[in-house]
Amino acid sequence: MIVSLIITLRETLEMALIIGIIFRYLRKSNQLEYKKYVYWGIIVGLIMSISGAILINSLSILFEGRTEQIFEGIIMLIGAFLLSTMILWMLNQKNIAHELEEKLHMQVKNTHKFGVFSVVFVSILREGIETVLFLGAARFSEENNSLLGAILGIIIAIILGIIIYQGTSKINLKLFFTITSYFLIIIAAGLLAHGIHEFQEAGIIPIFIEHIYDINFILDENGTIGLFLKGLFGYNGNPSLIETIVYVIYMVVIFSIWRYLKMQKMQQNKEKSSKIHPNEISLPSDQISS
């Protein structure tokens, strides 16, 4: 439940912020006649995303036994990969709002109504497909209540999106995305290890050592707390050697890349600030940047 809530909260809030940026741009540029194309982009993007969710769910029902384990393992690995790349991509972005407004400006300037629709559609579809794949992977790792968590996440995100758009509250988006990014990295590591476990169960990956350690007598993975941690972080009380190695390597690599990108960004900001003339007045940066 918690995994699904975090995923839909973050992804839906990203969708809400994208929509807010688009409407804000149209209002500022006095181009409100394009609003209907924005709505159509949102609707079609959501329909395509929901269709993808139905397709994945339908496919999962078709498989049994070994093929089901392989299918679940593939979905988990895809989910872990997309979660990781999405987090690192956002970390490497300088100003998402500015880039989105630039795309819209080019389409509006050339009166490309379909272009405006396309910008919105692609943005919503990308977030929607990511959400569908993440939830598909999370559903296989969580025991129950994944649907409830997903719905709660969507509701909370919509409320936050409305609050931000109306400007009735100052929410620190940078802090929000940083905290959720840490959670999502740990979730991705759990999905990766769980995917490896499914492949081992299917006989695709050798086991070598079935249980490198066993702490289920301390914290049972099938107990109340164990199931909660299993759904949230992919907790396994008796992992195999390969699962443990993959989990540790992933965490080391992903946080090393994270640190490198952060250091690189700090260096770029330092160089940029050193070039600004003392008499120049810098405009406040957009709230939606990483």
Tab-separated table of C-alpha atoms in Angstrom:
chain	number	residue	atom	x	y	z
A	1	MET	CA	0.000	0.000	0.000
A	2	ILE	CA	2.748	2.445	0.986
A	3	VAL	CA	4.764	1.755	-2.187
A	4	SER	CA	1.725	2.351	-4.405
A	5	LEU	CA	0.862	5.511	-2.474
A	6	ILE	CA	4.371	6.973	-2.852
A	7	ILE	CA	4.518	6.115	-6.568
A	8	THR	CA	1.122	7.560	-7.510
A	9	LEU	CA	1.603	10.559	-5.206
A	10	ARG	CA	4.832	11.531	-6.917
A	11	GLU	CA	3.838	10.685	-10.494
A	12	THR	CA	0.377	12.283	-10.251
A	13	LEU	CA	1.861	15.394	-8.667
A	14	GLU	CA	4.314	15.599	-11.565
A	15	MET	CA	1.342	15.400	-13.961
A	16	ALA	CA	-0.487	18.088	-11.980
A	17	LEU	CA	2.561	20.366	-12.058
A	18	ILE	CA	2.957	19.872	-15.815
A	19	ILE	CA	-0.696	20.764	-16.375
A	20	GLY	CA	-0.322	23.763	-14.049
A	21	ILE	CA	2.729	25.003	-15.975
A	22	ILE	CA	0.852	24.707	-19.277
A	23	PHE	CA	-2.236	26.581	-18.069
A	24	ARG	CA	-0.081	29.233	-16.429
A	25	TYR	CA	1.790	29.783	-19.691
A	26	LEU	CA	-1.434	30.044	-21.721
A	27	ARG	CA	-2.849	32.521	-19.214
A	28	LYS	CA	0.318	34.644	-19.162
A	29	SER	CA	0.571	34.672	-22.969
A	30	ASN	CA	-3.157	35.358	-23.386
A	31	GLN	CA	-3.607	32.219	-25.495
A	32	LEU	CA	-6.509	30.649	-23.627
A	33	GLU	CA	-8.123	29.507	-26.898
A	34	TYR	CA	-5.664	26.595	-26.799
A	35	LYS	CA	-7.125	25.289	-23.524
A	36	LYS	CA	-9.393	22.784	-25.271
A	37	TYR	CA	-6.385	21.176	-26.963
A	38	VAL	CA	-4.731	20.889	-23.555
A	39	TYR	CA	-7.827	19.149	-22.185
A	40	TRP	CA	-7.878	16.762	-25.145
A	41	GLY	CA	-4.185	16.005	-24.624
A	42	ILE	CA	-4.856	15.202	-20.959
A	43	ILE	CA	-7.886	13.014	-21.720
A	44	VAL	CA	-6.256	11.012	-24.535
A	45	GLY	CA	-3.027	10.621	-22.529
A	46	LEU	CA	-4.942	9.272	-19.523
A	47	ILE	CA	-7.029	6.922	-21.694
A	48	MET	CA	-3.867	5.487	-23.264
A	49	SER	CA	-2.276	5.083	-19.814
A	50	ILE	CA	-5.338	3.298	-18.411
A	51	SER	CA	-5.385	1.057	-21.500
A	52	GLY	CA	-1.765	0.152	-20.763
A	53	ALA	CA	-2.704	-0.748	-17.179
A	54	ILE	CA	-5.529	-2.994	-18.394
A	55	LEU	CA	-3.186	-4.651	-20.906
A	56	ILE	CA	-0.510	-5.426	-18.301
A	57	ASN	CA	-3.135	-6.766	-15.887
A	58	SER	CA	-4.654	-8.931	-18.636
A	59	LEU	CA	-1.250	-10.330	-19.578
A	60	SER	CA	-0.439	-11.190	-15.958
A	61	ILE	CA	-3.607	-13.303	-15.718
A	62	LEU	CA	-2.600	-15.375	-18.751
A	63	PHE	CA	0.638	-16.649	-17.204
A	64	GLU	CA	0.969	-19.434	-14.668
A	65	GLY	CA	3.819	-21.193	-12.894
A	66	ARG	CA	7.246	-20.607	-14.421
A	67	THR	CA	6.016	-18.197	-17.121
A	68	GLU	CA	4.275	-16.128	-14.434
A	69	GLN	CA	7.532	-15.895	-12.467
A	70	ILE	CA	9.400	-14.805	-15.604
A	71	PHE	CA	6.733	-12.210	-16.460
A	72	GLU	CA	6.723	-10.786	-12.930
A	73	GLY	CA	10.525	-10.721	-12.895
A	74	ILE	CA	10.622	-8.803	-16.189
A	75	ILE	CA	8.055	-6.240	-14.993
A	76	MET	CA	9.991	-5.749	-11.735
A	77	LEU	CA	13.294	-5.213	-13.560
A	78	ILE	CA	11.664	-2.763	-15.989
A	79	GLY	CA	10.082	-0.927	-13.055
A	80	ALA	CA	13.420	-0.713	-11.222
A	81	PHE	CA	15.181	0.546	-14.366
A	82	LEU	CA	12.559	3.205	-15.124
A	83	LEU	CA	12.418	4.374	-11.508
A	84	SER	CA	16.193	4.796	-11.474
A	85	THR	CA	16.431	6.599	-14.816
A	86	MET	CA	13.475	8.858	-13.971
A	87	ILE	CA	15.066	9.942	-10.687
A	88	LEU	CA	18.477	10.583	-12.250
A	89	TRP	CA	16.873	12.374	-15.224
A	90	MET	CA	15.015	14.763	-12.929
A	91	LEU	CA	18.170	15.360	-10.918
A	92	ASN	CA	19.990	16.334	-14.118
A	93	GLN	CA	17.310	18.776	-15.301
A	94	LYS	CA	18.057	22.463	-14.902
A	95	ASN	CA	14.566	23.883	-15.287
A	96	ILE	CA	11.750	21.595	-16.369
A	97	ALA	CA	9.160	24.378	-16.341
A	98	HIS	CA	11.224	26.588	-18.661
A	99	GLU	CA	11.832	23.755	-21.133
A	100	LEU	CA	8.129	22.874	-21.239
A	101	GLU	CA	7.150	26.512	-21.769
A	102	GLU	CA	9.691	26.771	-24.614
A	103	LYS	CA	8.056	23.822	-26.387
A	104	LEU	CA	4.611	25.364	-25.961
A	105	HIS	CA	5.844	28.765	-27.137
A	106	MET	CA	7.103	27.295	-30.420
A	107	GLN	CA	3.780	25.565	-31.069
A	108	VAL	CA	1.639	28.588	-30.147
A	109	LYS	CA	3.885	30.945	-32.114
A	110	ASN	CA	3.364	28.852	-35.259
A	111	THR	CA	-0.342	28.337	-34.433
A	112	HIS	CA	0.150	24.570	-34.355
A	113	LYS	CA	-2.955	23.442	-32.486
A	114	PHE	CA	-2.035	19.791	-32.925
A	115	GLY	CA	1.440	20.646	-31.648
A	116	VAL	CA	-0.018	21.972	-28.379
A	117	PHE	CA	-2.087	18.794	-28.092
A	118	SER	CA	1.032	16.694	-28.768
A	119	VAL	CA	3.141	18.431	-26.094
A	120	VAL	CA	0.441	17.790	-23.480
A	121	PHE	CA	-0.366	14.278	-24.710
A	122	VAL	CA	3.266	13.115	-24.727
A	123	SER	CA	3.916	14.620	-21.264
A	124	ILE	CA	0.855	12.967	-19.711
A	125	LEU	CA	1.392	9.666	-21.538
A	126	ARG	CA	5.030	9.477	-20.395
A	127	GLU	CA	4.071	9.984	-16.749
A	128	GLY	CA	1.112	7.631	-17.140
A	129	ILE	CA	3.133	4.786	-18.655
A	130	GLU	CA	5.778	5.171	-15.943
A	131	THR	CA	3.056	4.996	-13.284
A	132	VAL	CA	1.459	1.915	-14.861
A	133	LEU	CA	4.781	0.047	-15.000
A	134	PHE	CA	5.768	1.113	-11.475
A	135	LEU	CA	2.416	0.024	-10.076
A	136	GLY	CA	2.565	-3.240	-12.010
A	137	ALA	CA	5.935	-4.006	-10.448
A	138	ALA	CA	4.783	-2.851	-6.997
A	139	ARG	CA	1.640	-4.991	-7.197
A	140	PHE	CA	3.750	-8.129	-7.576
A	141	SER	CA	5.902	-7.221	-4.564
A	142	GLU	CA	3.115	-5.978	-2.262
A	143	GLU	CA	0.785	-8.470	-0.677
A	144	ASN	CA	-2.395	-6.386	-0.656
A	145	ASN	CA	-4.000	-2.932	-0.588
A	146	SER	CA	-1.904	-1.714	-3.542
A	147	LEU	CA	-5.051	-0.356	-5.237
A	148	LEU	CA	-6.088	1.549	-2.096
A	149	GLY	CA	-2.609	3.037	-1.775
A	150	ALA	CA	-2.620	4.072	-5.440
A	151	ILE	CA	-6.004	5.797	-5.095
A	152	LEU	CA	-4.935	7.627	-1.924
A	153	GLY	CA	-1.741	8.784	-3.637
A	154	ILE	CA	-3.705	10.172	-6.595
A	155	ILE	CA	-6.166	12.005	-4.324
A	156	ILE	CA	-3.401	13.583	-2.216
A	157	ALA	CA	-1.465	14.602	-5.349
A	158	ILE	CA	-4.525	16.254	-6.918
A	159	ILE	CA	-5.171	18.224	-3.721
A	160	LEU	CA	-1.516	19.334	-3.561
A	161	GLY	CA	-1.598	20.236	-7.257
A	162	ILE	CA	-4.652	22.458	-6.782
A	163	ILE	CA	-3.077	24.135	-3.742
A	164	ILE	CA	0.148	24.831	-5.650
A	165	TYR	CA	-1.653	26.080	-8.775
A	166	GLN	CA	-3.866	28.445	-6.800
A	167	GLY	CA	-0.861	29.668	-4.841
A	168	THR	CA	-2.673	29.307	-1.516
A	169	SER	CA	0.282	27.550	0.103
A	170	LYS	CA	4.055	27.543	-0.304
A	171	ILE	CA	5.158	23.926	-0.673
A	172	ASN	CA	8.842	23.090	-0.872
A	173	LEU	CA	8.762	20.957	-4.023
A	174	LYS	CA	12.525	20.486	-4.080
A	175	LEU	CA	12.440	18.917	-0.604
A	176	PHE	CA	9.404	16.808	-1.541
A	177	PHE	CA	11.048	15.382	-4.664
A	178	THR	CA	14.353	14.824	-2.852
A	179	ILE	CA	12.714	12.816	-0.044
A	180	THR	CA	10.532	10.776	-2.409
A	181	SER	CA	13.567	10.153	-4.642
A	182	TYR	CA	15.381	8.495	-1.723
A	183	PHE	CA	12.343	6.325	-1.048
A	184	LEU	CA	11.972	5.424	-4.730
A	185	ILE	CA	15.630	4.404	-5.006
A	186	ILE	CA	15.204	2.001	-2.081
A	187	ILE	CA	11.966	0.732	-3.640
A	188	ALA	CA	13.771	0.239	-6.976
A	189	ALA	CA	16.530	-1.724	-5.227
A	190	GLY	CA	13.880	-3.955	-3.659
A	191	LEU	CA	12.165	-4.472	-7.027
A	192	LEU	CA	15.500	-5.365	-8.618
A	193	ALA	CA	16.315	-7.937	-5.931
A	194	HIS	CA	12.765	-9.320	-6.074
A	195	GLY	CA	13.003	-9.600	-9.857
A	196	ILE	CA	16.242	-11.566	-9.502
A	197	HIS	CA	14.472	-13.809	-6.973
A	198	GLU	CA	11.682	-14.514	-9.496
A	199	PHE	CA	14.239	-15.442	-12.165
A	200	GLN	CA	15.974	-17.757	-9.703
A	201	GLU	CA	12.649	-19.390	-8.865
A	202	ALA	CA	12.083	-19.885	-12.608
A	203	GLY	CA	15.545	-21.435	-12.990
A	204	ILE	CA	16.901	-18.720	-15.307
A	205	ILE	CA	19.517	-17.390	-12.865
A	206	PRO	CA	21.552	-19.838	-10.752
A	207	ILE	CA	21.096	-19.666	-6.984
A	208	PHE	CA	24.628	-20.655	-5.804
A	209	ILE	CA	23.863	-19.998	-2.117
A	210	GLU	CA	20.119	-20.086	-1.428
A	211	HIS	CA	20.216	-18.228	1.903
A	212	ILE	CA	23.314	-16.165	2.621
A	213	TYR	CA	21.794	-15.335	6.014
A	214	ASP	CA	18.471	-15.851	7.786
A	215	ILE	CA	17.066	-13.291	10.223
A	216	ASN	CA	13.430	-14.360	9.986
A	217	PHE	CA	13.599	-15.468	13.628
A	218	ILE	CA	14.216	-11.781	14.477
A	219	LEU	CA	11.965	-10.148	11.883
A	220	ASP	CA	9.798	-12.595	9.975
A	221	GLU	CA	9.259	-11.462	6.373
A	222	ASN	CA	5.764	-12.988	6.525
A	223	GLY	CA	4.851	-11.211	9.769
A	224	THR	CA	2.964	-7.921	9.982
A	225	ILE	CA	6.051	-5.690	10.110
A	226	GLY	CA	7.953	-7.957	7.713
A	227	LEU	CA	5.213	-7.779	5.084
A	228	PHE	CA	5.101	-3.993	5.456
A	229	LEU	CA	8.879	-3.704	4.935
A	230	LYS	CA	8.736	-6.252	2.124
A	231	GLY	CA	6.199	-4.152	0.254
A	232	LEU	CA	8.025	-0.898	0.974
A	233	PHE	CA	11.717	-1.784	0.642
A	234	GLY	CA	11.696	-5.330	-0.744
A	235	TYR	CA	12.743	-6.752	2.636
A	236	ASN	CA	13.803	-10.387	2.520
A	237	GLY	CA	14.717	-12.164	5.733
A	238	ASN	CA	16.703	-14.889	3.961
A	239	PRO	CA	17.965	-13.620	0.572
A	240	SER	CA	20.175	-15.586	-1.776
A	241	LEU	CA	23.774	-14.641	-2.506
A	242	ILE	CA	22.943	-13.159	-5.940
A	243	GLU	CA	20.010	-11.114	-4.554
A	244	THR	CA	22.243	-9.605	-1.872
A	245	ILE	CA	25.088	-8.823	-4.276
A	246	VAL	CA	22.738	-7.201	-6.808
A	247	TYR	CA	21.036	-5.124	-4.081
A	248	VAL	CA	24.340	-3.835	-2.657
A	249	ILE	CA	25.885	-3.115	-6.082
A	250	TYR	CA	22.756	-1.247	-7.185
A	251	MET	CA	22.738	0.964	-4.077
A	252	VAL	CA	26.452	1.762	-4.419
A	253	VAL	CA	26.182	2.561	-8.151
A	254	ILE	CA	22.974	4.624	-7.980
A	255	PHE	CA	24.112	6.765	-5.045
A	256	SER	CA	27.536	7.237	-6.658
A	257	ILE	CA	25.842	8.534	-9.824
A	258	TRP	CA	23.532	10.669	-7.668
A	259	ARG	CA	26.509	12.205	-5.853
A	260	TYR	CA	28.361	12.809	-9.136
A	261	LEU	CA	25.375	14.592	-10.703
A	262	LYS	CA	24.844	16.694	-7.576
A	263	MET	CA	28.507	17.723	-7.490
A	264	GLN	CA	28.420	18.497	-11.208
A	265	LYS	CA	25.317	20.628	-10.755
A	266	MET	CA	26.829	22.503	-7.816
A	267	GLN	CA	29.932	23.221	-9.896
A	268	GLN	CA	27.821	24.503	-12.805
A	269	ASN	CA	25.822	26.763	-10.475
A	270	LYS	CA	29.043	28.048	-8.921
A	271	GLU	CA	30.525	28.856	-12.345
A	272	LYS	CA	27.285	30.485	-13.447
A	273	SER	CA	27.055	32.670	-10.331
A	274	SER	CA	30.692	33.772	-10.716
A	275	LYS	CA	29.917	35.100	-14.201
A	276	ILE	CA	27.032	37.295	-13.030
A	277	HIS	CA	27.967	40.967	-12.790
A	278	PRO	CA	27.425	42.438	-9.306
A	279	ASN	CA	25.051	45.060	-10.710
A	280	GLU	CA	22.902	42.503	-12.507
A	281	ILE	CA	19.591	41.575	-10.920
A	282	SER	CA	18.841	37.881	-11.108
A	283	LEU	CA	15.245	36.837	-11.498
A	284	PRO	CA	13.879	34.286	-9.018
A	285	SER	CA	14.158	30.771	-10.378
A	286	ASP	CA	11.055	28.823	-11.173
A	287	GLN	CA	9.664	26.768	-8.339
A	288	ILE	CA	9.590	23.650	-10.435
A	289	SER	CA	13.207	22.727	-11.016
A	290	SER	CA	15.401	20.012	-9.653
